[in-house]
Amino acid sequence: LNVTEEKFVLDTLAGCIEYRPLLDVVVNAFFVQDGRYCLISERNLYIVICYLATFQLEELGLQRFSRIVKSLDTAKMQKFLRFFFNALYLNTWIKDEWSQFYDSLYVKENWIDPLLRWQPKVQQLIEQLTDKLSNRTTTVKTSTVTQPKEFNLTVPKPRAIPIPLPIPVLEKRPPVPPTTYKPPKEKKQLEEIKTKNRQKAQDLLLKANVNQFRCATMKPEKGEVCYKILYYIKIPQEVVPFLPQYLEIVWELVLRQYFEELQIDNIPIKLNAAAILREGALYQRKMEQELKRIENLLRGAGDPSEFLEWQKQMRGKDLEEQLAEIECRRLQGKLSHEEAVLAHQNVIQENKKKADLMREEKAELMHQYAEKRLQEQKEMRELVEQVVEGHKNAQQAKIKLQKYKQRIVQEVCEENRELLRQALEEEEEKLRKRYELIQQIRAIESLPSIRHKFVDLTETGGHGLICEMSIVELRERLALLREAQKAAEEEKRDQIIHEKQAKEQLLLDKLDQISLFRAELGRAAALKQEEKKRKSQSGERPMKDERILNLQKKIVEKTMERKKQTELL
């Protein structure tokens, strides 16, 4: 390019980069509306045409602009110019979108009004492009039509009529068997079995529902203890947080009262080896303790039954005190709940007062904000006037910027040429070294090599190590190791069998011992049960503590106060 053309190209490139946001608004809208079927790769073409029409049309003139447009694709330019120079689009959304980047008054005076002034002349250019497209579609090149001539072909002889083949007769097919349309017998049998199973399941369900609570039938001698437990376990809705403590104490009471009355039956249960050994060790430990107790009695030691009875009574008193303490905690929790409800209602009233104060403060702040906005708008108008005055001197700054950019481009081009020259020299040096290396590798590969090597299995490797041996010796040693390993495995297997037999005999002995102990414990439990039936005594219902009565009275008062407060609210 000459100097003038190079300057024009560089100015156009710099302008497209500088005003890229404004150009993107128009081109993106074009691709959405009229250019839906245009290629995305042609986007830069439309950006350049839009830049020339908006910013360079005054300098270029209509004649040079028309020459540039006509040198491109006619259909694409006609479609884009008709979209861009639409007066309605220029006055509405294009102006609004450009005003988001620059001042609206500046946009209207410097860009929109010149485009509207050029719009009639550009419309003539669009009509010329339209006529060119219509002439292109109507004109059809006429060409001479080739006249076909008949081929001189040999007339074929008439073919003889073939003798018709006899029509084959199909064999008669056997009829469809009647079993095809009848259901199989197996299906009927399955339905009968299914019905019988359902009937049997319903009978079992009815029997289970009738006898479902049979295992939970309470004995009459346990009534007193259950009455005492139910007296303390009147669990209302407010005591749900203390439910784990109640369950722990009740569980301890039930275990203490009823585990002594359980009758151990000698029921045959299939046990594994661990269970048998564990139970045998338990019975062995109990037997040793009993022998030790008898030996102490023979030596003159006292019977600890009185101490155990006294300990049982004291534990019962401690349990009653714990239950009373838990009841007090429950009532205190209920009282705290009532007080919290009253406090919540007071907080609601205070929040209402605070909300009224906040509304008044908000109204005052909105008034101050409105005054501040009016002041800011006034300052903004003054700033816009200053900006409009500053844009008048923008042309001189633009010329200086273009000269500065041209100087930078020339310097960059010179640096690029120098860097390209250095890169070419480095690449040539690398290729030369690579070629020399390839020649060396090929020379080494061309040397003859010994491909066959004879191996003697009776010789060692000759590496100078103490543990060297030949392959034959290695095989012999491996064979000896395998024989020794096989003998060790046989010995280990015999040892495991002996240990297993000894363990089975030990388990059988333990089972016999467990059966004897279970029988003795069952008889002892039965005797103890009969003795307790004879010595059963009537229990007394515990009296309520004074603290519990006082707390209940306070709860009733707080509840009445809360209801009155609720009615007032």
XYZ file of C-alpha atoms in Angstrom:
569
model
C 0.000 0.000 0.000
C 1.048 3.572 -0.569
C 1.223 6.114 2.251
C -2.332 7.426 1.777
C -3.947 3.980 1.676
C -1.891 2.780 4.652
C -2.968 5.860 6.662
C -6.625 5.245 5.756
C -6.431 1.568 6.806
C -4.744 2.388 10.110
C -7.261 5.167 10.880
C -10.143 2.809 10.161
C -8.669 0.068 12.390
C -8.055 2.504 15.271
C -11.569 3.933 14.971
C -13.187 0.474 14.978
C -11.285 -0.411 18.156
C -12.069 2.931 19.837
C -15.815 2.895 19.081
C -16.239 -0.889 19.332
C -19.115 -0.727 21.936
C -21.197 1.593 19.660
C -20.573 -0.546 16.570
C -21.365 -3.786 18.442
C -24.819 -2.426 19.341
C -25.768 -1.976 15.656
C -24.128 -5.176 14.329
C -25.579 -7.399 17.098
C -29.069 -6.037 16.425
C -28.570 -6.617 12.678
C -27.668 -10.296 13.271
C -30.738 -10.713 15.471
C -33.293 -9.109 13.074
C -32.346 -8.943 9.375
C -29.051 -10.850 9.353
C -30.190 -14.096 10.943
C -28.873 -16.094 7.971
C -25.595 -14.165 7.578
C -22.251 -15.703 8.520
C -20.630 -14.783 11.842
C -17.263 -14.699 10.066
C -18.510 -11.567 8.168
C -19.069 -9.637 11.405
C -15.905 -7.508 10.984
C -17.088 -6.519 7.475
C -20.310 -5.025 8.876
C -18.371 -3.317 11.715
C -16.077 -1.540 9.188
C -19.023 -0.412 6.982
C -20.886 0.847 10.070
C -17.789 2.801 11.200
C -17.274 4.403 7.774
C -20.958 5.371 7.518
C -21.059 6.871 11.013
C -17.689 8.605 11.465
C -15.991 8.895 8.020
C -18.850 9.641 5.617
C -18.189 13.407 5.735
C -14.490 12.938 4.878
C -14.934 10.186 2.293
C -17.910 11.624 0.493
C -20.787 9.687 -1.008
C -18.927 8.807 -4.217
C -15.978 7.050 -2.501
C -18.317 5.416 0.019
C -20.496 4.098 -2.857
C -17.401 2.742 -4.613
C -16.392 0.837 -1.453
C -19.914 -0.545 -0.978
C -20.308 -1.641 -4.612
C -16.975 -3.462 -4.510
C -18.457 -5.842 -1.887
C -21.311 -8.351 -2.024
C -24.405 -6.519 -3.298
C -27.057 -8.487 -1.346
C -25.223 -8.197 1.987
C -24.561 -4.435 1.644
C -28.133 -3.721 0.515
C -29.545 -5.588 3.522
C -27.192 -3.926 6.065
C -27.540 -0.321 4.743
C -31.341 -0.638 4.623
C -31.252 -1.777 8.276
C -28.772 0.857 9.524
C -30.164 3.924 7.702
C -33.722 3.279 8.901
C -34.871 6.641 10.311
C -37.096 4.972 12.892
C -34.215 2.854 14.250
C -31.846 5.846 14.361
C -34.278 8.001 16.346
C -35.314 5.290 18.812
C -33.254 2.404 20.072
C -29.896 3.205 18.381
C -29.913 6.673 19.921
C -30.896 5.258 23.349
C -28.214 2.563 23.280
C -25.463 5.003 22.244
C -26.592 7.429 24.953
C -25.617 4.812 27.554
C -21.945 5.292 26.538
C -21.906 9.022 25.666
C -24.011 12.049 26.488
C -27.365 12.024 24.698
C -27.000 15.611 23.398
C -23.527 14.834 22.014
C -24.812 11.642 20.359
C -27.695 13.473 18.702
C -25.690 16.425 17.365
C -22.545 14.618 16.185
C -23.788 11.214 15.006
C -27.587 10.856 14.691
C -28.281 14.178 12.909
C -25.494 13.681 10.264
C -26.783 10.157 9.570
C -30.311 11.523 9.099
C -28.959 14.207 6.717
C -27.186 11.562 4.619
C -30.161 9.198 4.756
C -31.898 10.379 1.470
C -28.667 10.083 -0.568
C -27.822 6.686 0.928
C -31.396 5.613 0.164
C -30.651 6.230 -3.523
C -27.577 4.005 -3.201
C -29.752 1.304 -1.596
C -32.222 1.543 -4.505
C -29.349 1.154 -7.002
C -28.236 -1.994 -5.172
C -31.831 -3.272 -5.194
C -32.121 -2.688 -8.979
C -28.820 -4.468 -9.509
C -30.097 -7.471 -7.542
C -33.389 -7.542 -9.499
C -31.567 -7.355 -12.866
C -29.291 -10.157 -11.765
C -32.182 -12.424 -10.986
C -34.184 -11.665 -14.188
C -31.414 -11.890 -16.791
C -30.816 -15.414 -18.049
C -28.088 -16.270 -20.547
C -29.489 -17.727 -23.735
C -27.562 -20.507 -25.407
C -28.049 -22.651 -28.450
C -30.125 -25.717 -27.818
C -28.644 -29.012 -28.962
C -30.889 -30.811 -31.441
C -31.005 -34.542 -30.694
C -30.610 -37.060 -33.542
C -31.959 -40.588 -33.629
C -29.415 -43.392 -33.253
C -29.009 -45.879 -36.077
C -29.554 -49.072 -34.074
C -30.004 -52.621 -35.303
C -33.594 -53.806 -35.043
C -33.701 -56.817 -32.678
C -35.338 -60.053 -33.674
C -38.629 -60.911 -31.964
C -38.232 -63.273 -29.056
C -40.025 -66.594 -28.897
C -42.890 -66.881 -26.463
C -41.771 -69.153 -23.542
C -43.832 -72.179 -22.565
C -45.733 -71.460 -19.312
C -44.681 -73.517 -16.291
C -47.313 -75.553 -14.442
C -48.666 -73.911 -11.278
C -47.501 -75.938 -8.236
C -50.175 -77.254 -5.891
C -49.516 -76.559 -2.188
C -49.833 -79.391 0.306
C -52.714 -79.258 2.726
C -51.600 -77.961 6.089
C -52.671 -79.740 9.307
C -55.329 -77.874 11.358
C -54.450 -75.830 14.434
C -54.655 -78.022 17.562
C -57.501 -77.112 19.985
C -55.044 -76.831 22.911
C -53.745 -73.596 21.393
C -56.894 -71.709 22.452
C -57.184 -73.334 25.910
C -55.286 -72.130 29.013
C -52.674 -74.586 30.336
C -53.372 -76.790 33.353
C -50.306 -75.476 35.191
C -51.799 -71.995 35.336
C -54.992 -73.339 36.954
C -52.943 -75.329 39.489
C -50.879 -72.225 40.365
C -54.077 -70.239 40.934
C -55.393 -72.910 43.323
C -52.100 -72.997 45.253
C -52.118 -69.214 45.445
C -55.666 -69.192 46.832
C -54.799 -71.808 49.472
C -51.694 -69.888 50.548
C -53.667 -66.656 50.842
C -56.310 -68.388 52.993
C -53.592 -69.894 55.199
C -51.909 -66.471 55.590
C -55.231 -64.869 56.583
C -55.797 -67.563 59.228
C -52.325 -67.004 60.648
C -52.881 -63.229 60.697
C -56.185 -63.645 62.566
C -54.542 -65.977 65.083
C -51.627 -63.551 65.587
C -53.980 -60.595 66.127
C -55.960 -62.537 68.734
C -52.836 -63.582 70.693
C -50.651 -60.529 70.088
C -50.682 -59.271 73.747
C -50.601 -62.668 75.392
C -46.901 -62.309 76.312
C -47.547 -58.948 78.017
C -50.130 -60.180 80.544
C -49.254 -58.781 83.983
C -49.152 -60.972 87.064
C -51.264 -59.788 90.046
C -48.307 -59.591 92.444
C -46.668 -57.023 90.131
C -49.582 -54.603 90.329
C -48.316 -52.686 93.334
C -44.920 -51.951 91.784
C -46.518 -50.909 88.452
C -48.910 -48.624 90.392
C -45.905 -46.923 92.047
C -44.174 -46.527 88.660
C -47.263 -45.120 86.913
C -47.735 -42.634 89.767
C -44.411 -41.033 88.930
C -44.708 -41.456 85.155
C -47.640 -39.130 84.527
C -45.902 -37.659 81.531
C -47.717 -34.549 80.232
C -46.751 -32.528 77.149
C -44.535 -30.144 79.116
C -42.207 -32.900 80.424
C -40.916 -34.022 77.020
C -37.424 -32.452 77.585
C -37.009 -34.507 80.829
C -38.189 -37.780 79.237
C -34.687 -39.417 79.044
C -34.175 -38.982 82.823
C -37.611 -40.488 83.534
C -36.911 -43.465 81.285
C -33.508 -44.077 82.928
C -34.979 -44.153 86.466
C -38.015 -46.224 85.442
C -35.758 -48.683 83.630
C -33.612 -49.058 86.770
C -36.739 -49.610 88.893
C -38.143 -52.223 86.511
C -34.865 -54.062 86.311
C -34.483 -54.049 90.115
C -38.067 -55.247 90.724
C -38.535 -57.863 87.997
C -35.181 -59.290 87.069
C -35.164 -61.060 90.443
C -38.501 -62.739 89.571
C -37.504 -64.128 86.150
C -37.634 -67.921 85.919
C -34.776 -69.508 84.022
C -36.105 -72.342 81.849
C -33.908 -75.069 80.547
C -34.740 -74.397 76.876
C -32.430 -75.973 74.322
C -30.750 -73.120 72.387
C -28.244 -73.601 69.612
C -25.061 -71.794 70.696
C -21.846 -71.105 68.829
C -18.378 -71.792 70.256
C -17.852 -68.267 71.606
C -21.237 -68.272 73.417
C -20.541 -71.690 74.950
C -17.117 -70.610 76.260
C -18.465 -67.278 77.518
C -21.360 -68.917 79.411
C -19.091 -71.659 80.765
C -16.676 -69.043 82.119
C -19.618 -67.191 83.740
C -20.868 -70.296 85.527
C -17.328 -71.226 86.546
C -16.841 -67.769 88.077
C -20.189 -68.022 89.937
C -19.243 -71.460 91.282
C -15.913 -70.135 92.558
C -17.669 -67.200 94.276
C -20.167 -69.553 95.953
C -17.378 -71.838 97.171
C -15.511 -68.845 98.531
C -18.661 -67.624 100.370
C -19.217 -71.083 101.952
C -15.589 -71.220 102.996
C -15.895 -67.808 104.667
C -19.050 -68.932 106.535
C -17.207 -72.027 107.797
C -14.438 -69.784 109.098
C -16.958 -67.731 111.115
C -17.773 -64.808 108.787
C -21.234 -63.149 108.986
C -24.108 -63.402 106.518
C -24.328 -60.220 104.395
C -28.104 -60.682 103.732
C -29.084 -58.087 106.398
C -26.691 -55.563 104.927
C -28.025 -56.237 101.446
C -31.626 -55.745 102.665
C -30.683 -52.450 104.333
C -28.853 -51.416 101.148
C -31.950 -52.230 99.091
C -34.174 -50.074 101.318
C -31.769 -47.149 101.164
C -31.619 -47.400 97.392
C -35.414 -47.348 97.269
C -35.459 -44.165 99.380
C -32.813 -42.607 97.127
C -34.903 -43.527 94.096
C -37.999 -41.871 95.567
C -35.995 -38.717 96.335
C -34.678 -38.680 92.770
C -38.199 -39.018 91.364
C -39.402 -36.145 93.580
C -36.427 -34.045 92.453
C -37.231 -34.752 88.782
C -40.876 -33.790 89.343
C -39.667 -30.500 90.860
C -37.449 -29.882 87.823
C -40.356 -30.572 85.499
C -42.573 -28.098 87.306
C -39.761 -25.537 87.367
C -39.402 -25.969 83.600
C -43.120 -25.419 83.128
C -42.924 -22.305 85.317
C -39.986 -21.026 83.238
C -42.040 -21.621 80.095
C -44.897 -19.476 81.418
C -42.470 -16.715 82.387
C -40.858 -16.878 78.922
C -44.269 -16.484 77.260
C -44.959 -13.369 79.354
C -41.532 -11.961 78.473
C -42.186 -12.659 74.773
C -45.438 -10.707 74.912
C -43.625 -7.771 76.520
C -40.989 -7.879 73.791
C -43.726 -7.746 71.128
C -45.116 -4.547 72.633
C -41.631 -2.983 72.737
C -40.996 -3.975 69.118
C -44.207 -2.240 68.040
C -43.045 0.993 69.674
C -39.620 0.685 68.005
C -41.277 0.063 64.598
C -43.276 3.318 64.912
C -40.072 5.230 65.691
C -38.292 3.612 62.710
C -41.137 4.621 60.360
C -40.802 8.250 61.435
C -37.012 8.134 60.971
C -37.462 6.538 57.538
C -39.807 9.334 56.404
C -37.246 11.921 57.510
C -34.440 10.108 55.669
C -36.508 9.880 52.458
C -37.097 13.630 52.594
C -33.362 14.265 52.974
C -32.620 11.824 50.147
C -35.014 13.654 47.782
C -33.296 16.957 48.474
C -29.897 15.343 47.880
C -31.044 13.892 44.519
C -32.222 17.325 43.340
C -28.815 18.781 44.200
C -27.029 15.953 42.348
C -29.172 16.481 39.226
C -28.288 20.153 39.236
C -24.583 19.348 39.483
C -24.933 16.761 36.709
C -26.427 19.357 34.314
C -23.496 21.658 34.955
C -21.080 18.757 34.320
C -22.833 17.903 31.016
C -22.427 21.489 29.820
C -18.715 21.328 30.621
C -18.361 18.005 28.743
C -20.092 19.458 25.642
C -17.614 22.315 25.610
C -14.737 19.856 25.978
C -15.925 17.784 22.958
C -15.417 20.781 20.653
C -11.655 20.396 20.998
C -11.796 16.597 20.495
C -10.888 16.822 16.762
C -7.430 18.263 17.394
C -6.743 15.651 20.058
C -7.878 12.978 17.623
C -5.354 14.117 14.954
C -2.537 14.074 17.512
C -3.599 10.581 18.613
C -3.560 9.316 15.021
C -0.008 10.607 14.491
C 1.131 9.016 17.734
C -0.456 5.687 16.749
C 1.202 5.789 13.305
C 4.610 6.271 14.924
C 3.989 3.370 17.313
C 2.912 1.107 14.425
C 6.100 1.857 12.455
C 8.284 1.068 15.488
C 6.425 -2.190 16.121
C 6.813 -3.239 12.480
C 10.586 -2.709 12.603
C 10.863 -4.698 15.853
C 8.772 -7.528 14.364
C 11.056 -7.743 11.304
C 14.149 -7.999 13.516
C 12.558 -10.656 15.739
C 11.432 -12.648 12.680
C 14.963 -12.611 11.261
C 16.430 -13.855 14.558
C 13.788 -16.614 14.820
C 14.610 -17.812 11.271
C 18.341 -17.985 12.057
C 17.697 -19.963 15.272
C 15.397 -22.389 13.418
C 18.019 -22.965 10.690
C 20.645 -23.727 13.372
C 18.309 -26.241 15.046
C 17.576 -27.969 11.737
C 21.306 -28.236 10.980
C 22.059 -29.833 14.381
C 19.135 -32.216 13.984
C 20.362 -33.264 10.534
C 23.849 -34.017 11.913
C 22.370 -36.062 14.783
C 20.248 -38.097 12.362
C 23.336 -38.843 10.249
C 25.200 -40.091 13.329
C 22.289 -42.338 14.379
C 22.052 -43.851 10.891
C 25.800 -44.518 10.880
C 25.555 -46.331 14.220
C 22.577 -48.395 13.017
C 24.448 -49.454 9.887
C 27.123 -51.274 11.954
C 26.690 -55.102 12.124
C 25.505 -56.543 15.438
C 25.678 -60.057 16.947
C 22.119 -61.346 17.053
C 22.651 -64.893 18.379
C 24.132 -65.829 21.737
C 24.687 -69.393 22.967
C 23.787 -70.045 26.629
C 25.243 -72.826 28.832
C 22.795 -73.608 31.669
C 25.591 -75.157 33.816
C 27.723 -71.998 33.913
C 27.340 -68.989 36.206
C 26.851 -65.411 35.066
C 30.435 -64.393 35.895
C 29.478 -61.167 37.718
C 31.876 -61.842 40.624
C 29.211 -62.256 43.317
C 29.393 -64.781 46.178
C 25.804 -66.019 45.690
C 26.178 -66.732 41.955
C 24.828 -70.062 40.704
C 23.945 -71.663 37.418
C 20.398 -72.218 36.196
C 20.672 -76.001 36.779
C 21.727 -75.484 40.403
C 18.920 -72.925 40.871
C 16.327 -75.428 39.635
C 17.644 -78.145 42.021
C 17.472 -75.786 45.013
C 13.914 -74.722 44.076
C 12.872 -78.400 43.962
C 14.346 -78.998 47.468
C 12.552 -75.886 48.823
C 9.233 -77.078 47.399
C 9.627 -80.494 49.089
C 10.477 -78.860 52.452
C 7.487 -76.498 52.133
C 5.152 -79.415 51.345
C 6.403 -81.356 54.435
C 5.854 -78.280 56.652
C 2.310 -77.886 55.290
C 1.496 -81.546 56.108
C 2.825 -81.142 59.651
C 0.799 -77.912 60.118
C -2.345 -79.648 58.821
C -1.990 -82.509 61.314
C -1.476 -80.032 64.162
C -4.621 -78.102 63.181
C -6.688 -81.308 63.129
C -5.526 -82.266 66.643
C -6.260 -78.777 67.969
C -9.727 -78.842 66.400
C -10.576 -82.194 68.019
C -9.381 -80.922 71.411
C -11.484 -77.798 71.063
C -14.610 -79.814 70.148
C -14.135 -82.020 73.209
C -13.765 -78.889 75.404
C -16.996 -77.450 73.981
C -18.880 -80.676 74.698
C -17.652 -80.631 78.311
C -18.701 -76.992 78.661
C -22.186 -77.783 77.263
C -22.683 -80.506 79.837
C -21.592 -78.118 82.607
C -23.914 -75.360 81.327
C -26.902 -77.763 81.273
C -26.271 -78.694 84.933
C -25.989 -75.050 86.013
C -29.151 -74.056 84.139
C -31.145 -76.793 85.765
C -29.939 -75.750 89.241
C -30.621 -72.067 88.582
C -34.137 -72.878 87.337
C -34.954 -74.768 90.539
C -33.493 -71.933 92.665
C -35.541 -69.303 90.800
C -38.738 -71.322 91.238
C -38.137 -71.629 95.000
C -37.431 -67.903 95.254
C -40.614 -67.074 93.375
C -42.750 -69.181 95.695
C -41.113 -67.553 98.708
C -41.841 -64.056 97.378
C -45.469 -64.917 96.778
C -45.800 -65.862 100.425
C -44.047 -62.705 101.644
C -45.798 -60.179 99.344
C -46.850 -57.028 101.184
C -49.064 -54.158 100.242
C -47.213 -50.975 99.150
C -48.140 -47.418 100.049
C -48.462 -44.638 97.569
C -45.780 -42.007 98.086
C -46.881 -38.638 99.254
C -46.197 -35.574 97.241
C -43.439 -33.217 98.326
C -44.269 -29.685 99.561
C -41.999 -28.189 96.906
C -44.059 -29.897 94.193
C -47.300 -28.463 95.602
C -45.833 -24.939 95.764
C -44.554 -25.126 92.203
C -47.925 -26.349 90.920
C -49.624 -23.403 92.640
C -47.161 -20.924 91.027
C -47.717 -22.497 87.600
C -51.491 -22.010 87.903
C -50.985 -18.337 88.826
C -48.598 -17.699 85.897
C -50.998 -19.436 83.491
C -53.879 -17.179 84.590
C -51.638 -14.105 84.210
C -50.567 -15.161 80.707
C -54.178 -15.692 79.598
C -55.123 -12.198 80.841
C -52.132 -10.696 78.990
C -53.160 -12.528 75.809
C -56.723 -11.178 76.019
C -55.341 -7.627 76.418
C -53.120 -8.055 73.367
